[in-house]
Short mmCIF file of C-alpha atoms in Angstrom, two decimals:
data_model
loop_
_atom_site.label_atom_id
_atom_site.label_comp_id
_atom_site.label_asym_id
_atom_site.label_seq_id
_atom_site.Cartn_x
_atom_site.Cartn_y
_atom_site.Cartn_z
CA UNK O 727 -29.36 -98.21 -5.20
CA UNK O 728 -30.54 -101.90 -4.21
CA UNK O 729 -29.40 -103.14 -7.20
CA UNK O 730 -26.02 -101.34 -7.53
CA UNK O 731 -25.62 -102.71 -3.97
CA UNK O 732 -26.03 -105.79 -4.39
CA UNK O 733 -23.82 -105.86 -8.03
CA UNK O 734 -21.09 -104.31 -5.32
CA UNK O 735 -21.17 -107.43 -3.23
CA UNK O 736 -20.61 -109.80 -5.70
CA UNK O 737 -17.13 -110.97 -6.85
CA UNK O 738 -15.24 -109.95 -10.31
CA UNK O 739 -12.78 -108.21 -12.08
CA UNK O 740 -14.58 -105.21 -10.99
CA UNK O 741 -15.46 -104.98 -7.14
CA UNK O 742 -11.98 -106.44 -6.67
CA UNK O 743 -10.33 -103.02 -7.78
CA UNK O 744 -12.68 -101.46 -5.81
CA UNK O 745 -12.41 -102.60 -2.93
CA UNK O 746 -8.13 -102.80 -3.01
CA UNK O 747 -9.21 -98.87 -3.95
CA UNK O 748 -11.39 -97.99 -1.70
CA UNK O 749 -9.38 -99.73 1.22
CA UNK O 750 -5.94 -98.46 -0.37
CA UNK O 751 -8.05 -94.93 -0.40
CA UNK O 752 -9.86 -95.23 3.62
CA UNK O 753 -5.85 -96.43 4.73
CA UNK O 754 -4.22 -94.54 3.89
CA UNK O 755 -6.53 -90.99 4.61
CA UNK O 756 -6.41 -92.23 8.83
CA UNK O 757 -3.09 -92.49 8.63
CA UNK O 758 -2.20 -89.20 6.86
CA UNK O 759 -2.83 -87.70 10.77
CA UNK O 760 0.15 -90.45 11.73
CA UNK O 761 1.89 -89.22 9.42
CA UNK O 762 2.11 -85.55 9.62
CA UNK O 763 3.59 -86.36 13.12
CA UNK O 764 6.30 -87.78 12.06
CA UNK O 765 4.75 -90.91 13.89
CA UNK O 766 6.36 -95.16 13.22
CA UNK O 767 3.22 -95.84 11.23
CA UNK O 768 2.23 -92.60 9.47
CA UNK O 769 0.36 -92.74 5.41
CA UNK O 770 1.87 -95.90 3.65
CA UNK O 771 1.70 -97.92 6.07
CA UNK O 772 -1.18 -97.65 7.17
CA UNK O 773 -2.55 -97.73 2.77
CA UNK O 774 0.09 -100.82 3.03
CA UNK O 775 -2.39 -102.69 5.76
CA UNK O 776 -5.63 -102.16 4.91
CA UNK O 777 -4.80 -103.51 1.42
CA UNK O 778 -2.73 -106.38 3.35
CA UNK O 779 -6.81 -106.87 5.09
CA UNK O 780 -9.27 -106.70 1.73
CA UNK O 781 -7.06 -109.61 0.08
CA UNK O 782 -6.85 -111.68 2.62
CA UNK O 783 -10.83 -111.49 2.77
CA UNK O 784 -11.20 -111.66 -1.32
CA UNK O 785 -8.64 -114.95 -1.36
CA UNK O 786 -11.00 -116.73 1.91
CA UNK O 787 -14.02 -116.04 -0.27
CA UNK O 788 -12.30 -116.51 -4.32
CA UNK O 789 -11.24 -120.28 -2.08
CA UNK O 790 -14.50 -120.51 -0.61
CA UNK O 791 -16.38 -120.12 -4.04
CA UNK O 792 -13.63 -122.30 -5.94
CA UNK O 793 -14.81 -125.79 -3.19
CA UNK O 794 -17.36 -125.19 -4.57
CA UNK O 795 -18.08 -124.17 -7.45
CA UNK O 796 -15.32 -125.41 -10.00
CA UNK O 797 -13.76 -127.81 -7.33
CA UNK O 798 -16.65 -128.76 -5.79
CA UNK O 799 -16.38 -132.61 -6.63
CA UNK O 800 -12.80 -132.55 -5.83
CA UNK O 801 -13.68 -131.11 -1.94
CA UNK O 802 -16.20 -133.97 -1.32
CA UNK O 803 -13.70 -136.75 -1.86
CA UNK O 804 -10.74 -135.08 0.02
CA UNK O 805 -13.05 -133.34 2.83
CA UNK O 806 -12.21 -130.26 1.90
CA UNK O 807 -13.76 -127.53 4.20
CA UNK O 808 -13.86 -123.10 4.42
CA UNK O 809 -14.48 -121.26 6.59
CA UNK O 810 -14.64 -117.05 4.62
CA UNK O 811 -14.16 -116.03 8.01
CA UNK O 812 -10.19 -118.36 8.87
CA UNK O 813 -7.99 -115.93 6.83
CA UNK O 814 -9.86 -112.77 7.58
CA UNK O 815 -9.58 -113.85 11.34
CA UNK O 816 -5.64 -114.84 11.07
CA UNK O 817 -5.20 -111.36 9.43
CA UNK O 818 -6.70 -109.99 13.11
CA UNK O 819 -3.80 -111.51 14.84
CA UNK O 820 -0.79 -111.03 12.18
CA UNK O 821 -1.15 -107.37 13.03
CA UNK O 822 -0.19 -107.81 16.17
CA UNK O 823 2.39 -108.10 16.48
CA UNK O 824 3.62 -104.92 13.39
CA UNK O 825 1.37 -102.74 16.04
CA UNK O 826 3.15 -103.91 18.95
CA UNK O 827 6.33 -102.96 17.42
CA UNK O 828 5.53 -99.43 17.52
CA UNK O 829 5.38 -98.90 20.89
CA UNK O 830 7.40 -98.39 22.69
CA UNK O 831 9.19 -97.30 26.40
CA UNK O 832 11.07 -94.02 26.26
CA UNK O 833 13.86 -92.62 28.83
CA UNK O 834 11.28 -91.64 30.28
CA UNK O 835 9.32 -93.78 31.16
CA UNK O 836 6.64 -92.70 28.76
CA UNK O 837 4.11 -95.24 26.90
CA UNK O 838 4.36 -93.27 23.14
CA UNK O 839 2.37 -95.33 20.19
CA UNK O 840 -0.63 -96.94 21.05
CA UNK O 841 -2.71 -94.73 19.61
CA UNK O 842 -1.07 -95.75 15.88
CA UNK O 843 -1.24 -99.72 17.46
CA UNK O 844 -4.83 -98.99 17.79
CA UNK O 845 -5.13 -97.36 14.49
CA UNK O 846 -2.61 -99.84 12.46
CA UNK O 847 -5.93 -103.41 13.72
CA UNK O 848 -8.21 -101.36 13.35
CA UNK O 849 -7.51 -100.24 10.85
CA UNK O 850 -6.57 -103.84 8.58
CA UNK O 851 -10.37 -104.70 10.55
CA UNK O 852 -11.55 -101.43 7.29
CA UNK O 853 -9.95 -102.98 4.95
CA UNK O 854 -11.46 -106.58 6.25
CA UNK O 855 -14.80 -104.85 5.72
CA UNK O 856 -14.07 -103.34 2.47
CA UNK O 857 -13.26 -106.64 1.73
CA UNK O 858 -16.13 -108.07 2.54
CA UNK O 859 -18.48 -106.12 0.55
CA UNK O 860 -19.66 -104.35 4.00
CA UNK O 861 -19.32 -101.09 3.03
CA UNK O 862 -21.88 -98.95 4.81
CA UNK O 863 -19.93 -99.89 8.12
CA UNK O 864 -16.57 -99.66 6.81
CA UNK O 865 -17.88 -96.04 5.70
CA UNK O 866 -19.33 -95.33 9.18
CA UNK O 867 -16.44 -97.04 10.81
CA UNK O 868 -13.81 -94.33 8.91
CA UNK O 869 -15.89 -91.83 9.55
CA UNK O 870 -15.66 -92.45 13.35
CA UNK O 871 -11.93 -93.70 12.66
CA UNK O 872 -11.21 -90.42 11.52
CA UNK O 873 -13.19 -88.32 13.51
CA UNK O 874 -11.10 -89.83 16.79
CA UNK O 875 -7.79 -88.54 14.81
CA UNK O 876 -8.23 -85.38 13.91
CA UNK O 877 -11.40 -84.19 16.34
CA UNK O 878 -10.76 -86.01 19.74
CA UNK O 879 -7.10 -85.00 20.78
CA UNK O 880 -7.32 -81.27 19.88
CA UNK O 881 -10.45 -82.02 22.70
CA UNK O 882 -7.98 -84.62 24.57
CA UNK O 883 -5.90 -81.44 24.98
CA UNK O 884 -8.61 -79.33 26.11
CA UNK O 885 -9.82 -81.84 28.54
CA UNK O 886 -6.48 -82.89 30.65
CA UNK O 887 -4.44 -79.25 30.55
CA UNK O 888 -6.82 -78.39 33.51
CA UNK O 889 -7.33 -81.89 35.36
CA UNK O 890 -6.73 -82.17 39.35
CA UNK O 891 -4.28 -85.08 38.77
CA UNK O 892 -0.41 -85.06 36.61
CA UNK O 893 2.98 -87.13 36.28
CA UNK O 894 6.00 -85.20 35.55
CA UNK O 895 8.83 -85.60 35.01
CA UNK O 896 11.36 -83.62 36.70
CA UNK O 897 15.70 -83.11 35.58
CA UNK O 898 17.80 -81.31 38.13
CA UNK O 899 21.23 -80.63 38.82
CA UNK O 900 21.18 -82.35 42.11
CA UNK O 901 19.55 -82.91 45.28
CA UNK O 902 19.74 -79.59 47.15
CA UNK O 903 17.82 -78.88 44.00
CA UNK O 904 14.91 -81.18 44.36
CA UNK O 905 13.73 -79.19 47.99
CA UNK O 906 12.56 -75.66 46.22
CA UNK O 907 11.25 -78.22 43.39
CA UNK O 908 9.11 -79.28 46.16
CA UNK O 909 9.58 -76.96 49.04
CA UNK O 910 7.92 -74.27 45.53
CA UNK O 911 4.05 -76.95 45.01
CA UNK O 912 3.64 -77.57 48.55
CA UNK O 913 3.97 -73.93 48.85
CA UNK O 914 1.00 -73.61 46.84
CA UNK O 915 -0.61 -77.11 48.40
CA UNK O 916 0.28 -79.93 45.75
CA UNK O 917 -0.18 -82.73 47.36
CA UNK O 918 3.09 -84.71 46.67
CA UNK O 919 2.96 -88.26 45.45
CA UNK O 920 4.82 -91.95 44.17
CA UNK O 921 8.27 -90.13 43.70
CA UNK O 922 11.24 -92.31 41.81
CA UNK O 923 14.69 -90.49 41.25
CA UNK O 924 17.19 -92.20 38.67
CA UNK O 925 21.23 -90.42 38.11
CA UNK O 926 21.69 -89.73 35.33
CA UNK O 927 24.25 -87.44 33.11
CA UNK O 928 28.08 -88.39 33.13
CA UNK O 929 30.02 -89.31 36.09
CA UNK O 930 31.34 -86.43 36.48
CA UNK O 931 28.52 -83.69 36.36
CA UNK O 932 25.58 -85.86 37.86
CA UNK O 933 22.28 -85.05 37.56
CA UNK O 934 18.99 -86.16 38.58
CA UNK O 935 15.83 -87.90 36.64
CA UNK O 936 12.19 -86.85 39.47
CA UNK O 937 9.38 -88.77 38.92
CA UNK O 938 6.62 -88.13 40.87
CA UNK O 939 2.42 -87.73 40.69
CA UNK O 940 0.26 -84.26 41.58
CA UNK O 941 -2.99 -83.45 42.95
CA UNK O 942 -2.99 -79.82 42.15
CA UNK O 943 -5.71 -78.38 44.83
CA UNK O 944 -7.39 -76.41 41.70
CA UNK O 945 -7.70 -76.48 38.05
CA UNK O 946 -4.99 -75.45 37.15
CA UNK O 947 -3.49 -74.57 33.80
CA UNK O 948 -0.86 -76.90 33.48
CA UNK O 949 1.83 -75.74 31.76
CA UNK O 950 1.54 -72.51 33.53
CA UNK O 951 3.01 -74.03 37.14
CA UNK O 952 5.28 -76.69 34.63
CA UNK O 953 6.67 -72.68 32.95
CA UNK O 954 7.08 -71.92 37.56
CA UNK O 955 9.39 -74.57 38.36
CA UNK O 956 11.27 -74.73 34.70
CA UNK O 957 12.14 -71.17 36.08
CA UNK O 958 13.27 -72.12 39.61
CA UNK O 959 16.61 -72.35 39.85
CA UNK O 960 18.74 -75.70 39.30
CA UNK O 961 15.78 -77.98 36.62
CA UNK O 962 17.00 -78.57 33.76
CA UNK O 963 14.37 -80.01 32.55
CA UNK O 964 10.83 -80.53 33.16
CA UNK O 965 7.47 -81.70 31.63
CA UNK O 966 4.42 -83.80 32.01
CA UNK O 967 4.58 -86.71 31.12
#
């Protein structure tokens, strides 16, 4: 086993192909969850990100071997040196631009795309580890990343749906209808703060978009409370943000 791993850490055509294949497979597995949710970056994007990161490390390792091998005399004569981590570090920083493109702020002031951006950055780091031949670390990291993508969302939803704090976005027909909503919440002991109201809709039919935070007196089910509020007169749209 040790001899096999030692061979796989060498740099030749077979190990390079294996590392590229592993990067594509691992990136695809991580991006599959984002693809199923129709996120901006999905299956192919994660594949290409991991592949590109792997290529930067392979290139860096290849240049290092050349400078200490066939090009050694020329490199010493001109004082050329090669830091094998330089390309990898630049790749990890460059992924920031790609990740930033997946983060958006919606009209309701919701921030979306953070998980996708974090996944892209982690996928690039995974590709760097594979390109460097750090297979054990790459495999363990991939397992944890897949667990974060697939196993943790249900647990997260279960924990947050009965939390004391919740943020609500509410669209109503008129400001008079807002009193009905606020009165319903206060009757149940809900404390409201950070209230913000903006006009939406057209000039002829102006609606109002309200966003506020609420502290519930007990661990009430959030979807149940939202269903109660949506049934009130004048409420056009309500959702938790």
